[in-house]
Amino acid sequence: MRLGKLACVRTETPTTEVQHPIPRMLQAIRRSIAPYPRATLFELHEQGYDSVFEQLCACVLSIRTLDETSLPASIELFERARTPQELLKLSDEEIYGCIHTCTFAHQKVSTLRKIAQAIQERGHEPRNFEELTDLPGVGPKCANLVLGIACGVPAIGVDIHVHRITNRWGYVAASTPEKSLNALTQKLPRKHWVEINELLVPFGKHVCTGTLPHCSTCPVYGNCERVGVTKHR
Ligand code: SF4
């Protein structure tokens, strides 16, 4: 993936984590997911839909919607509107026509319009966590994914896959994605902050699945504590 210019300040990897095999685990996962499609936002970035506004729209569309649905819906929307100004020229019916296959499509039409209006009123695209989470319908996961993918700022996008898998590893012990985000921010070397979502979304869909994970063929079996895994394939 071409994530471009990193505009951030890098910090040193915490010395307590130097011995943890997480870099090797992520490398093994990188190889194992090669045959599978990328997660929606990373695929859109690869296709050139890499502005903050486009990534925000795609993240909203991906909420509770399969990548197989949100990816083509995002592209259909971007064929009509790639900026807040272009989106605001569309009617609700026209936006709905592009995204109707997504879950909560009517609600998402309203959210997209509110985001476009807010950005237009501000006169600039949001470029930090506070500005992003001030937007309607944008939570920490979307804000961090947009920061990482569109802005080149290291940030951890903790969705249900990242939360489930890092807890199964025993790498963190957190009851919610928000708590996993806090724990990962403390432990995970910064150079892996953006890619962990890119790697663990397809890994969670095809290997470390929600039920009956494929432990017997898993490339990180030897480094995984399998916390909470009672049955597996
Ligand atoms: S060993 Fe099982 S629980 Fe651990 S990462 Fe692999 S599939 Fe997931």
CSV table of N, CA, C and O in Angstrom, one decimal, residues 9 11 55 58 68 123 130 142 153 157 179 232:
chain,number,residue,atom,x,y,z
A,9,VAL,N,5.6,12.9,14.1
A,9,VAL,CA,6.8,12.7,14.9
A,9,VAL,C,7.0,11.3,15.3
A,9,VAL,O,6.1,10.8,16.0
A,11,THR,N,8.4,8.2,17.6
A,11,THR,CA,9.0,8.0,18.9
A,11,THR,C,9.6,6.6,18.9
A,11,THR,O,9.4,5.8,18.1
A,55,GLN,N,-12.2,9.1,2.4
A,55,GLN,CA,-12.0,8.1,3.4
A,55,GLN,C,-13.0,8.2,4.6
A,55,GLN,O,-13.5,7.2,5.1
A,58,ALA,N,-16.2,6.7,3.1
A,58,ALA,CA,-16.1,5.2,3.0
A,58,ALA,C,-16.2,4.6,4.4
A,58,ALA,O,-16.8,3.5,4.6
A,68,GLU,N,-17.6,-6.2,1.1
A,68,GLU,CA,-18.0,-6.6,-0.3
A,68,GLU,C,-19.2,-5.7,-0.7
A,68,GLU,O,-19.4,-5.5,-1.9
A,123,GLY,N,-14.4,25.3,6.2
A,123,GLY,CA,-13.5,25.8,5.1
A,123,GLY,C,-12.2,25.0,4.9
A,123,GLY,O,-11.4,25.4,4.1
A,130,GLU,N,-9.3,15.4,17.1
A,130,GLU,CA,-10.4,16.2,17.7
A,130,GLU,C,-11.3,16.8,16.6
A,130,GLU,O,-12.5,16.7,16.7
A,142,CYS,N,-13.1,5.4,13.1
A,142,CYS,CA,-13.0,6.1,11.8
A,142,CYS,C,-12.0,7.2,11.8
A,142,CYS,O,-11.2,7.4,10.8
A,153,VAL,N,-0.7,10.0,9.4
A,153,VAL,CA,-0.3,10.2,10.8
A,153,VAL,C,-0.5,8.9,11.5
A,153,VAL,O,-1.6,8.3,11.4
A,157,GLY,N,-6.5,2.1,14.2
A,157,GLY,CA,-7.9,1.9,13.9
A,157,GLY,C,-8.3,0.6,14.5
A,157,GLY,O,-8.1,-0.5,13.9
A,179,LYS,N,-11.0,0.3,25.0
A,179,LYS,CA,-9.9,-0.1,26.0
A,179,LYS,C,-8.8,-0.8,25.2
A,179,LYS,O,-7.6,-0.6,25.6
A,232,HIS,N,-12.0,-24.6,18.0
A,232,HIS,CA,-11.4,-24.0,16.8
A,232,HIS,C,-11.3,-25.1,15.7
A,232,HIS,O,-11.5,-26.2,15.9
